[in-house]
mmCIF file of C-alpha atoms in Angstrom:
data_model
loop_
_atom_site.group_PDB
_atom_site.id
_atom_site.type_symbol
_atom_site.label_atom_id
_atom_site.label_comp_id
_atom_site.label_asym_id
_atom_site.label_seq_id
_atom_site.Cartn_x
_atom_site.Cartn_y
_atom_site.Cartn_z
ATOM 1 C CA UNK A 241 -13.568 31.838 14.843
ATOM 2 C CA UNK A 242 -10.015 31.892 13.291
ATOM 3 C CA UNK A 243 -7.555 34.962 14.043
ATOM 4 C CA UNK A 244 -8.220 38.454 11.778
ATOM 5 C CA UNK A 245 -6.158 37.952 8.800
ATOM 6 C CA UNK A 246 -4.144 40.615 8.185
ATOM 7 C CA UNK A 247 -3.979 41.475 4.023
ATOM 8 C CA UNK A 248 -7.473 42.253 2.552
ATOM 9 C CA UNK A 249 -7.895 39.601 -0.339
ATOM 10 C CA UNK A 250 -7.651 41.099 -3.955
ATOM 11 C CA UNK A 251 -11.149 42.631 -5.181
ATOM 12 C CA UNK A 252 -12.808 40.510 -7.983
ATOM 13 C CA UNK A 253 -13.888 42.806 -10.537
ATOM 14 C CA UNK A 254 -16.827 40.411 -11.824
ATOM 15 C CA UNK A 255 -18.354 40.942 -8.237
ATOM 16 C CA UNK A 256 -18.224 44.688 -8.300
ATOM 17 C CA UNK A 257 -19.853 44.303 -11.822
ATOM 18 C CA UNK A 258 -22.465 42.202 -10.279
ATOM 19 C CA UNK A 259 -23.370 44.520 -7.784
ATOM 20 C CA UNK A 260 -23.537 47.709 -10.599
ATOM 21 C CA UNK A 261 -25.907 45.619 -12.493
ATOM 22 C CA UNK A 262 -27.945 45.466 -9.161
ATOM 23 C CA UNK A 263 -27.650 49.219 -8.777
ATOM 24 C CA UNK A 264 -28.970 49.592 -12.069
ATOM 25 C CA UNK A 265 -32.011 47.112 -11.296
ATOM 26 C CA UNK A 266 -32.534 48.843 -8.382
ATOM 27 C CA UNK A 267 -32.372 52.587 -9.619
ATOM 28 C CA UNK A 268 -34.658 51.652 -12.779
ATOM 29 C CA UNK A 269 -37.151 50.262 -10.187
ATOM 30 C CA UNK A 270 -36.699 53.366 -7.812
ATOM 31 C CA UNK A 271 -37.971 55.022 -11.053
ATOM 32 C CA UNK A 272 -40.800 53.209 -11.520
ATOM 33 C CA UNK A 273 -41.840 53.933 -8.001
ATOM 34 C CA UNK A 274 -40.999 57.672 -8.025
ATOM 35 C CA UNK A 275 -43.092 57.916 -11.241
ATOM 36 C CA UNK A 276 -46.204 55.718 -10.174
ATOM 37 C CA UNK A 277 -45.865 57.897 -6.324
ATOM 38 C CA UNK A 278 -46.092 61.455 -7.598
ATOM 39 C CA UNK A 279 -49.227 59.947 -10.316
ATOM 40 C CA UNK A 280 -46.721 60.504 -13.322
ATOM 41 C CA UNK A 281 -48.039 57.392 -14.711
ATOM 42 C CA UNK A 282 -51.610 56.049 -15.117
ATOM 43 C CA UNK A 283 -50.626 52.972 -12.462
ATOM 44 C CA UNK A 284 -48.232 52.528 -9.263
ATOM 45 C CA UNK A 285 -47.143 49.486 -11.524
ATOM 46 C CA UNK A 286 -44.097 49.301 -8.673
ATOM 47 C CA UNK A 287 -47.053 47.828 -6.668
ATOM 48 C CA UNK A 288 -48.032 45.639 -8.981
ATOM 49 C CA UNK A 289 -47.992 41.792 -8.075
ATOM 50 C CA UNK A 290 -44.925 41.651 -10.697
ATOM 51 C CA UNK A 291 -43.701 44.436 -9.083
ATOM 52 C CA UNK A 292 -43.445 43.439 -5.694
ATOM 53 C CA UNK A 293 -41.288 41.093 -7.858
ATOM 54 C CA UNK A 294 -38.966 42.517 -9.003
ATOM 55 C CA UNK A 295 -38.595 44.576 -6.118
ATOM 56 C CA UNK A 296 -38.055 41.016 -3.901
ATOM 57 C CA UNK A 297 -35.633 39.940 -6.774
ATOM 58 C CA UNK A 298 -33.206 43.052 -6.463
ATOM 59 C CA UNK A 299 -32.720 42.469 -2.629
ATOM 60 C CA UNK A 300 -32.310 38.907 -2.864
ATOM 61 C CA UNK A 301 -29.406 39.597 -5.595
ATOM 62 C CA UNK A 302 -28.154 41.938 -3.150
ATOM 63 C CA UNK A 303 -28.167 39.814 -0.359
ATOM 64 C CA UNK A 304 -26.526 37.033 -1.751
ATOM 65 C CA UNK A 305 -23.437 38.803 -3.029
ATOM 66 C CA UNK A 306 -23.083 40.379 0.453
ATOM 67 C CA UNK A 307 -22.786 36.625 1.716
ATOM 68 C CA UNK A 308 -20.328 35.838 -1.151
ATOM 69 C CA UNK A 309 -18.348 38.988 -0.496
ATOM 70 C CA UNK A 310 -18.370 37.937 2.806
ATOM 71 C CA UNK A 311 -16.382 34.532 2.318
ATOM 72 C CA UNK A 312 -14.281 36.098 -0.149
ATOM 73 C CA UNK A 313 -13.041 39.372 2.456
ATOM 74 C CA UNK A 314 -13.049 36.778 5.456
ATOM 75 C CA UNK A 315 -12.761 33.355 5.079
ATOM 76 C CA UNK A 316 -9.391 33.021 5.852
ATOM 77 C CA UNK A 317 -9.881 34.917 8.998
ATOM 78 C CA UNK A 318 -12.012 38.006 10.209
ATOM 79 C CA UNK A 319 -10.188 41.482 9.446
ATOM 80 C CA UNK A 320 -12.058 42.984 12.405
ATOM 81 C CA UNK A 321 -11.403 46.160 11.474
ATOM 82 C CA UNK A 322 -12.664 46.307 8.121
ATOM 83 C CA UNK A 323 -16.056 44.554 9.595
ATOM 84 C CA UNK A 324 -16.441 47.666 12.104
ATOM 85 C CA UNK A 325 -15.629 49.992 9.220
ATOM 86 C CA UNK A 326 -17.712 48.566 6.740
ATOM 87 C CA UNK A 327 -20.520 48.359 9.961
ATOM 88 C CA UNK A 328 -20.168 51.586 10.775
ATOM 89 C CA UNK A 329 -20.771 53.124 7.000
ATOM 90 C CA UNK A 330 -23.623 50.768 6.549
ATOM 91 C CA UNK A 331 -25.090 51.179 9.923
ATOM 92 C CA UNK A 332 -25.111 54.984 10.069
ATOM 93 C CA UNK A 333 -26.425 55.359 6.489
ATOM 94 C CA UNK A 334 -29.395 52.893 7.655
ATOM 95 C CA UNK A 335 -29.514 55.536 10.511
ATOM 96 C CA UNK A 336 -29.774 58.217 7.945
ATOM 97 C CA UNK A 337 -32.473 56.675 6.079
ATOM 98 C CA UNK A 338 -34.718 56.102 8.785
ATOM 99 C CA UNK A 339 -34.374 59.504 9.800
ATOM 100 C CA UNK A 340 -34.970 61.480 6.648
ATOM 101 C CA UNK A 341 -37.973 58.731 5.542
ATOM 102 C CA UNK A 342 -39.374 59.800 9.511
ATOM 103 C CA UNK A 343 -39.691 63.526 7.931
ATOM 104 C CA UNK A 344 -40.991 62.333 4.288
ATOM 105 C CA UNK A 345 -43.246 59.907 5.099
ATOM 106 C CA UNK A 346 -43.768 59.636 8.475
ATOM 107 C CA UNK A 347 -46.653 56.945 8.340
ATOM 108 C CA UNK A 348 -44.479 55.061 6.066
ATOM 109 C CA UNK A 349 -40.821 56.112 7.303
ATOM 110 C CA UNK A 350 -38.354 52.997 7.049
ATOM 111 C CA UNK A 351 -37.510 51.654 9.788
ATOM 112 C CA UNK A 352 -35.787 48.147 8.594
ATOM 113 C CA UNK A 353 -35.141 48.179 5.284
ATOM 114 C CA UNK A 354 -32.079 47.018 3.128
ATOM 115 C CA UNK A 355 -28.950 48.486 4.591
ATOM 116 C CA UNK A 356 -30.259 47.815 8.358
ATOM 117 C CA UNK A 357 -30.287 43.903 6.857
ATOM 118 C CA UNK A 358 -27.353 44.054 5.663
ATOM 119 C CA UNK A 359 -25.915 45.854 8.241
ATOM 120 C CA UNK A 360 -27.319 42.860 11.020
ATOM 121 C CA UNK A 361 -26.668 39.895 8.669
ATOM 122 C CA UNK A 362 -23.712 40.850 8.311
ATOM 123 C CA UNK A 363 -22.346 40.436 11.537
ATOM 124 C CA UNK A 364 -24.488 37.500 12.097
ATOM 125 C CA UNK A 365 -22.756 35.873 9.301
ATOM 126 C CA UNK A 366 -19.805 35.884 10.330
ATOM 127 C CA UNK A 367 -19.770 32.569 12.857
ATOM 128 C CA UNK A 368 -20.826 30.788 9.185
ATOM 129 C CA UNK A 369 -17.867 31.439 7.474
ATOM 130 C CA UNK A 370 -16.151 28.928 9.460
ATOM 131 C CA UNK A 371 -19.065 26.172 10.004
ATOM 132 C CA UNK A 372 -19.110 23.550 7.750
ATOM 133 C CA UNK A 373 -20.516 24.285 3.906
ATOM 134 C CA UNK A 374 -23.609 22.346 4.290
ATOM 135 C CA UNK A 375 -24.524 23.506 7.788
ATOM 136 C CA UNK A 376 -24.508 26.925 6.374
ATOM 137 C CA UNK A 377 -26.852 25.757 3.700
ATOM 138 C CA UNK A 378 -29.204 24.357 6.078
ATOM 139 C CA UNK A 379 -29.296 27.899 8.074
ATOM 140 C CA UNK A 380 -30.190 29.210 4.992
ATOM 141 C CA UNK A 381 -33.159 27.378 4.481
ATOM 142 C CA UNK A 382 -34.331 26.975 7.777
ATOM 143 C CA UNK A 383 -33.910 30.955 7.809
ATOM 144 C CA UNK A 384 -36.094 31.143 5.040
ATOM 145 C CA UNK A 385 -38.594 28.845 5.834
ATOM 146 C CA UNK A 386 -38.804 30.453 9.398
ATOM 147 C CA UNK A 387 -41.754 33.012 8.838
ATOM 148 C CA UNK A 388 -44.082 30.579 7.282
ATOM 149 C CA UNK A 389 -42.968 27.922 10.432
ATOM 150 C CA UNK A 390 -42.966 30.737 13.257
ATOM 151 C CA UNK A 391 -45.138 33.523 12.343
ATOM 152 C CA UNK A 392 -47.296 34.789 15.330
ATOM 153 C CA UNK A 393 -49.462 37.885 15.781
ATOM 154 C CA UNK A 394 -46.676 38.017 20.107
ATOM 155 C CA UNK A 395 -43.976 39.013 17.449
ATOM 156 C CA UNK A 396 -46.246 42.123 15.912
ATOM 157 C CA UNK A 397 -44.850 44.108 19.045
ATOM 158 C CA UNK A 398 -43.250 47.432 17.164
ATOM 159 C CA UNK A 399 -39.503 46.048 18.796
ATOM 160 C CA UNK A 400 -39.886 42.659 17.284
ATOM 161 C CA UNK A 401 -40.459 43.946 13.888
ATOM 162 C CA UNK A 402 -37.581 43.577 12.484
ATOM 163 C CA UNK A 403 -37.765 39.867 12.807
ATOM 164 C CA UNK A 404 -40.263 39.336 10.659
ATOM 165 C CA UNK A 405 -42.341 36.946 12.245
ATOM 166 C CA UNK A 406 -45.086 38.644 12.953
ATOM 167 C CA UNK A 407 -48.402 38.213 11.503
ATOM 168 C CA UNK A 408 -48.972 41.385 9.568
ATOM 169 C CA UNK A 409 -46.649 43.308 7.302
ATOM 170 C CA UNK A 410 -45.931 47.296 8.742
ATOM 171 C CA UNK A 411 -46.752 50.146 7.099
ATOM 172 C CA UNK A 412 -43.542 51.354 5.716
ATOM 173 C CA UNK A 413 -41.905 51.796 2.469
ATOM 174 C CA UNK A 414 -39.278 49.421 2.510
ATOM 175 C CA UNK A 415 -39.295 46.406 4.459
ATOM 176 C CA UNK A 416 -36.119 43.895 4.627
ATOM 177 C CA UNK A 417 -37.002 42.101 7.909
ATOM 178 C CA UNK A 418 -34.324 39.397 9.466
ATOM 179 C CA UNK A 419 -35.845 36.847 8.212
ATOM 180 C CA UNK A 420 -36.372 35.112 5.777
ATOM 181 C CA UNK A 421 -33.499 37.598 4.048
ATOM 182 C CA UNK A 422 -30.951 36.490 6.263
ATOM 183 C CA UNK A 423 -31.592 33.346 4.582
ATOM 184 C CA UNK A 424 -29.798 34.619 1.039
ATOM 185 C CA UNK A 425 -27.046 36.341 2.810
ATOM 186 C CA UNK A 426 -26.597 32.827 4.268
ATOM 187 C CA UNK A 427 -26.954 30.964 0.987
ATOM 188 C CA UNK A 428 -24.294 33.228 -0.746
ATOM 189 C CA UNK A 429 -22.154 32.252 2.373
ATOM 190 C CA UNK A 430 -22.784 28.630 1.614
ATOM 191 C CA UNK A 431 -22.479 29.103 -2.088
ATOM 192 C CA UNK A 432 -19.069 30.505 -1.933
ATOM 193 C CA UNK A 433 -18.055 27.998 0.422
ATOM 194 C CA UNK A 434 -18.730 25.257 -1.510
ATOM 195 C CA UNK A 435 -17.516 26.650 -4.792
ATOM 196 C CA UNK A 436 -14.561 28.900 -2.891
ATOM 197 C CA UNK A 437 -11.735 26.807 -5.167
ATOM 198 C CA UNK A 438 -13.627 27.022 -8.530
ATOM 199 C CA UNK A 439 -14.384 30.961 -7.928
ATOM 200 C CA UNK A 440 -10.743 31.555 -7.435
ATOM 201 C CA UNK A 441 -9.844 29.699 -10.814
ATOM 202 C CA UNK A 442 -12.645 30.567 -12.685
ATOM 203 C CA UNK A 443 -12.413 32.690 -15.599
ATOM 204 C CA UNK A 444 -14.645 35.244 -14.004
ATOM 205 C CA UNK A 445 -12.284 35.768 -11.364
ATOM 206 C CA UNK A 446 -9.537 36.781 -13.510
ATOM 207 C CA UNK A 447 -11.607 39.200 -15.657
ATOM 208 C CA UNK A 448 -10.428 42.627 -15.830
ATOM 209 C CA UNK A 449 -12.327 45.310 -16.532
ATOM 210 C CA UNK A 450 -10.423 47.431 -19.347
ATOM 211 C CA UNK A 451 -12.982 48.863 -21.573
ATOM 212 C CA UNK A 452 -14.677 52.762 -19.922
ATOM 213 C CA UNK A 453 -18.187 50.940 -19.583
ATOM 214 C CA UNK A 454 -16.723 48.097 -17.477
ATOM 215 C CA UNK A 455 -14.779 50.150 -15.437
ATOM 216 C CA UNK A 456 -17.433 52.399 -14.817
ATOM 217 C CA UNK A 457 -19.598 49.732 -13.795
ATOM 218 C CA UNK A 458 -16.749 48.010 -11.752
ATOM 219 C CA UNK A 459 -16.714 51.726 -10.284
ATOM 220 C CA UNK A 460 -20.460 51.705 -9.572
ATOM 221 C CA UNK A 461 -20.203 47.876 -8.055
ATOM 222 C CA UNK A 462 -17.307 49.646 -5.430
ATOM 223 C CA UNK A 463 -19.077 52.867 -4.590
ATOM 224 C CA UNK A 464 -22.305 50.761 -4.231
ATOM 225 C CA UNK A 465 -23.415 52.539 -0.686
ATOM 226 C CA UNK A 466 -23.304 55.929 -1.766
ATOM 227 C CA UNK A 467 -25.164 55.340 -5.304
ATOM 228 C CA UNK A 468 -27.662 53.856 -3.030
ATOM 229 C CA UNK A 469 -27.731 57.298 -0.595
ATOM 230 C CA UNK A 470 -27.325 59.490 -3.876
ATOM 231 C CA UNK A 471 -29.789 58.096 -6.543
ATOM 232 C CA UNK A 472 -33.400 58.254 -5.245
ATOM 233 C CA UNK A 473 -33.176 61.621 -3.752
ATOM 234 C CA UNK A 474 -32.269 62.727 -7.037
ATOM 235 C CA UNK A 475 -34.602 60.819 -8.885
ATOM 236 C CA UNK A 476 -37.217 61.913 -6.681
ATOM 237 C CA UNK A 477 -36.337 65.517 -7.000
ATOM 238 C CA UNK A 478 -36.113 65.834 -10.686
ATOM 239 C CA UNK A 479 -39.525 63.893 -11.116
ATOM 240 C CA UNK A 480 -40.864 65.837 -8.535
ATOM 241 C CA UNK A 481 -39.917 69.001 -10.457
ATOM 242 C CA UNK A 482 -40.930 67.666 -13.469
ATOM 243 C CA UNK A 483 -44.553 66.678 -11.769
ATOM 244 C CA UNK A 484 -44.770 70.348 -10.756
ATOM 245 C CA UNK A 485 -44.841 71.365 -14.904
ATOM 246 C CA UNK A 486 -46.842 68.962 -16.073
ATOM 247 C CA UNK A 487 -49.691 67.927 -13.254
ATOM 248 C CA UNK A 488 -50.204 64.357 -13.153
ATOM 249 C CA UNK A 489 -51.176 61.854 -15.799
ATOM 250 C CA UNK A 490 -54.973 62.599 -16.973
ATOM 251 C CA UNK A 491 -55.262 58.766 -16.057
ATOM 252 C CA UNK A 492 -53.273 58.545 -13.082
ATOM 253 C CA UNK A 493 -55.492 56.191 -10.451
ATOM 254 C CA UNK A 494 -57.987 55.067 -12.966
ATOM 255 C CA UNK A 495 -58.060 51.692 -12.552
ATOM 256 C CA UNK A 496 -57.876 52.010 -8.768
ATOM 257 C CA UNK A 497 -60.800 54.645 -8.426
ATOM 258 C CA UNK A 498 -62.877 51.711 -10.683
ATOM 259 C CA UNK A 499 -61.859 49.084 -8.439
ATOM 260 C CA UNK A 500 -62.723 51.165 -5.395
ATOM 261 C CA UNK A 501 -66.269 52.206 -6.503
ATOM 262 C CA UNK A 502 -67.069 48.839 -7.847
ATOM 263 C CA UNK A 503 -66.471 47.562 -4.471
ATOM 264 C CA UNK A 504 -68.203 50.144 -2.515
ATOM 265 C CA UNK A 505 -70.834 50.181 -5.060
ATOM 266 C CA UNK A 506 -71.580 46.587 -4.383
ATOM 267 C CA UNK A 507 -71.072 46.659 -0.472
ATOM 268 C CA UNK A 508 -74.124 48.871 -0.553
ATOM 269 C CA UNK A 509 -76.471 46.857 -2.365
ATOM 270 C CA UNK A 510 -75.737 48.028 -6.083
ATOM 271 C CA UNK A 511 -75.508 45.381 -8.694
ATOM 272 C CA UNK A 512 -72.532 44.191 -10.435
ATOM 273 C CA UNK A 513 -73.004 45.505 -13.680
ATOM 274 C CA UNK A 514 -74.693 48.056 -13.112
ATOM 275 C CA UNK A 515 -71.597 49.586 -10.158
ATOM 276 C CA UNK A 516 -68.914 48.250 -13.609
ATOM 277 C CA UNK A 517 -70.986 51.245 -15.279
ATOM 278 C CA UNK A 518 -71.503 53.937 -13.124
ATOM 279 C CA UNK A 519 -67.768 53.638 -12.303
ATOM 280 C CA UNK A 520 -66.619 54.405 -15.844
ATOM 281 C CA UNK A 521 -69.341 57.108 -16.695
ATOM 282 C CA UNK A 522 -68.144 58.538 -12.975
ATOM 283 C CA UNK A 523 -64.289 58.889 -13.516
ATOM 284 C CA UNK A 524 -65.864 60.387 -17.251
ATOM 285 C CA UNK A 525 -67.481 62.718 -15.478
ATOM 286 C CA UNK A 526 -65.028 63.949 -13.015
ATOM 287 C CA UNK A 527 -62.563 64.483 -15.419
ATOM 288 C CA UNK A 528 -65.404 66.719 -17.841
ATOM 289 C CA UNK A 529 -65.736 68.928 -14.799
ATOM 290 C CA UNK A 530 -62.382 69.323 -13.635
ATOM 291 C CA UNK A 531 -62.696 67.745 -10.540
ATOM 292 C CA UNK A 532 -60.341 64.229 -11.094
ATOM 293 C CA UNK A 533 -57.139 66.254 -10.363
ATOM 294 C CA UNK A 534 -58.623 68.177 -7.223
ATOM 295 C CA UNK A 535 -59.712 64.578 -5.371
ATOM 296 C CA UNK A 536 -56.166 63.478 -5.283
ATOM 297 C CA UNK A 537 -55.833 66.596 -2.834
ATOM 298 C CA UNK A 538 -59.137 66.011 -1.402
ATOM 299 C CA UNK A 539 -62.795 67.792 -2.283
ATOM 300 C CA UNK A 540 -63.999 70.991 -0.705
ATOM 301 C CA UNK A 541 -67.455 70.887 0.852
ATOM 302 C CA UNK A 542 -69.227 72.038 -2.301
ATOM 303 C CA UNK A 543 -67.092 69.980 -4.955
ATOM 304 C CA UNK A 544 -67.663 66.426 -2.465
ATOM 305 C CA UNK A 545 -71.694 67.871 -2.931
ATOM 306 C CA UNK A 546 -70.607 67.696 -6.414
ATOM 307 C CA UNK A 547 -69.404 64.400 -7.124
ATOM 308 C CA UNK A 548 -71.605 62.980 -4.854
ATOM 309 C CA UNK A 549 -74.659 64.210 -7.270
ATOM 310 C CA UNK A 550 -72.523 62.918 -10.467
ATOM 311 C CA UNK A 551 -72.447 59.514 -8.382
ATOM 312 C CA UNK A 552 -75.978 58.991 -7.937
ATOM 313 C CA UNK A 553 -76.642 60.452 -11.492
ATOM 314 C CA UNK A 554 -74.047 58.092 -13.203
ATOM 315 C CA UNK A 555 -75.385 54.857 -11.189
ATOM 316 C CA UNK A 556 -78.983 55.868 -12.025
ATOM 317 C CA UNK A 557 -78.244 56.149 -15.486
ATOM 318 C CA UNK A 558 -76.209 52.906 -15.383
ATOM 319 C CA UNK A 559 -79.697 51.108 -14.178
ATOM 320 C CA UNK A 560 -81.841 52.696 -16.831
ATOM 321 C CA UNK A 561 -83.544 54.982 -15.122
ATOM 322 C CA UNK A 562 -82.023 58.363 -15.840
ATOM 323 C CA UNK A 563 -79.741 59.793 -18.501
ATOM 324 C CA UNK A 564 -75.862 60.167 -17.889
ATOM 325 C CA UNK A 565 -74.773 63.585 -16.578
#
């Protein structure tokens, strides 16, 4: 690799506005997750299909402008020392994550999620700033291609994780493996490189930020690590105290409870229509006797005796041979 380089290159203020406008994806679907998670909303629509998403599309974003900002900071020649100081920020405060998600969620506890990618890719980068544009490229998409080409159920060992090539996806509440991400940091590497003289010259490049909303945002896009330490604890702390005074949403889980009966109901030997019924007049019922809000937290003896009578009531009714409860 060349020498260090010895000034840092001038910051471009469209990048830092880039990366505010991914902090503001990112905390809006935080939200969404926070409010589906504590039942503040009928759905988890954050685990929706679209979702998963948008959730794929915020990393990805993220990603690439760490490979961009990674040509732009080094590609005349590694400033070592900002690389261990910008490792050491982003590696401790993936450190920190995994070790407060260990006491929140400990079945779900993060254990490679965004920062420890970036924090990995970004050293592995670093031999690509120097390679050849279109070799770069090709990393990329080999790197991307390389869980659907390598995948095996060898790399599910808990140490290979990371990787991603396993053949199962962990338990865990955010989940950035190696690869295929590395891929985008990659292809912002190779992006930049190839378009390194028209970035420079481009308009973009020479836009200041003068107005108080672009320079807060330019702000954000600088301070980008500790928004992402700072925001969902508080999100999750207000919502959690707003959850507190208002309960959950009367409809929070409806559509999964129906879905879960229905497929229970049928596993057993109910008919289709018939389990389509008894699911709605059972989630009805429930919620007439006060007992939708306790199953989140799970039944006692005599309100599981309960339910389990509305059950059979509701599907006997549902095949005509008994009136609802």
């Amino acid at each position: 690799m060349p020498a260090s380089a010895s000034a840092p290159p001038p910051r471009i203020d469209a990048l830092d506005a880039a990366r505010a406008a991914c902090l503001l994806a990112m905390a809006a679907y935080h939200l969404v997750w926070d409010l589906g998670y504590l039942r503040l909303i009928p759905e988890p629509v954050a685990m929706s299909p679209a979702g998963k998403v948008a959730a794929h599309a915020i990393a990805g974003s993220f990603l690439v402008l760490v490979g961009i900002g990674l040509v732009l900071a080094h590609g005349e020649g590694i400033r070592w020392r900002s690389v261990l100081r910008r490792l050491a920020r982003i590696a401790g405060a993936a450190l920190l994550i995994t070790a407060a998600t260990w006491f929140a969620f400990p079945q779900s506890y993060i254990f490679f999620g965004i920062l420890h990618c970036i924090a990995l890719s970004s050293l592995l980068a670093l031999p690509f700033l120097f390679v050849p544009a279109p070799l770069a490229a090709l990393a990329a998409i080999l790197a991307i291609a390389a869980p659907h080409l390598v995948a095996h159920p060898l790399l599910d060992a808990p140490a290979l994780l990371f990787l991603g090539l396993g053949s199962r996806v962990p338990q865990t509440n955010d989940y950035v493996p190696l690869l295929p991400w590395f891929g985008l940091v990659l292809a912002g590497v190779a992006t930049a490189r190839l378009a390194r003289t028209s970035i420079a010259t481009a308009p973009l490049a020479r836009w200041r930020a003068r107005s108080r909303p672009a320079r807060l945002a330019v702000g954000a896009g600088r301070h980008s690590l500790a928004i992402y330490l700072i925001h969902q604890p508080l999100l999750l702390g207000l919502l959690t105290g707003l959850a507190a005074v208002t309960g959950p949403h009367p409809r929070a889980g409806l559509a999964a409870f129906h879905a879960e009966y229905r497929g229970h109901c049928t596993r057993t030997g109910g008919g289709e229509a018939a389990c389509r019924v008894a699911a709605r007049c059972v989630s009805q019922a429930l919620r007439r006797e006060g007992l939708w809000a306790t199953g989140a937290r799970g039944f006692t003896p005599a309100e599981r005796a309960r339910a389990q009578a509305l059950s059979e009531s509701c599907y006997a009714a549902a095949e005509g041979t008994a009136a609802p409860p």
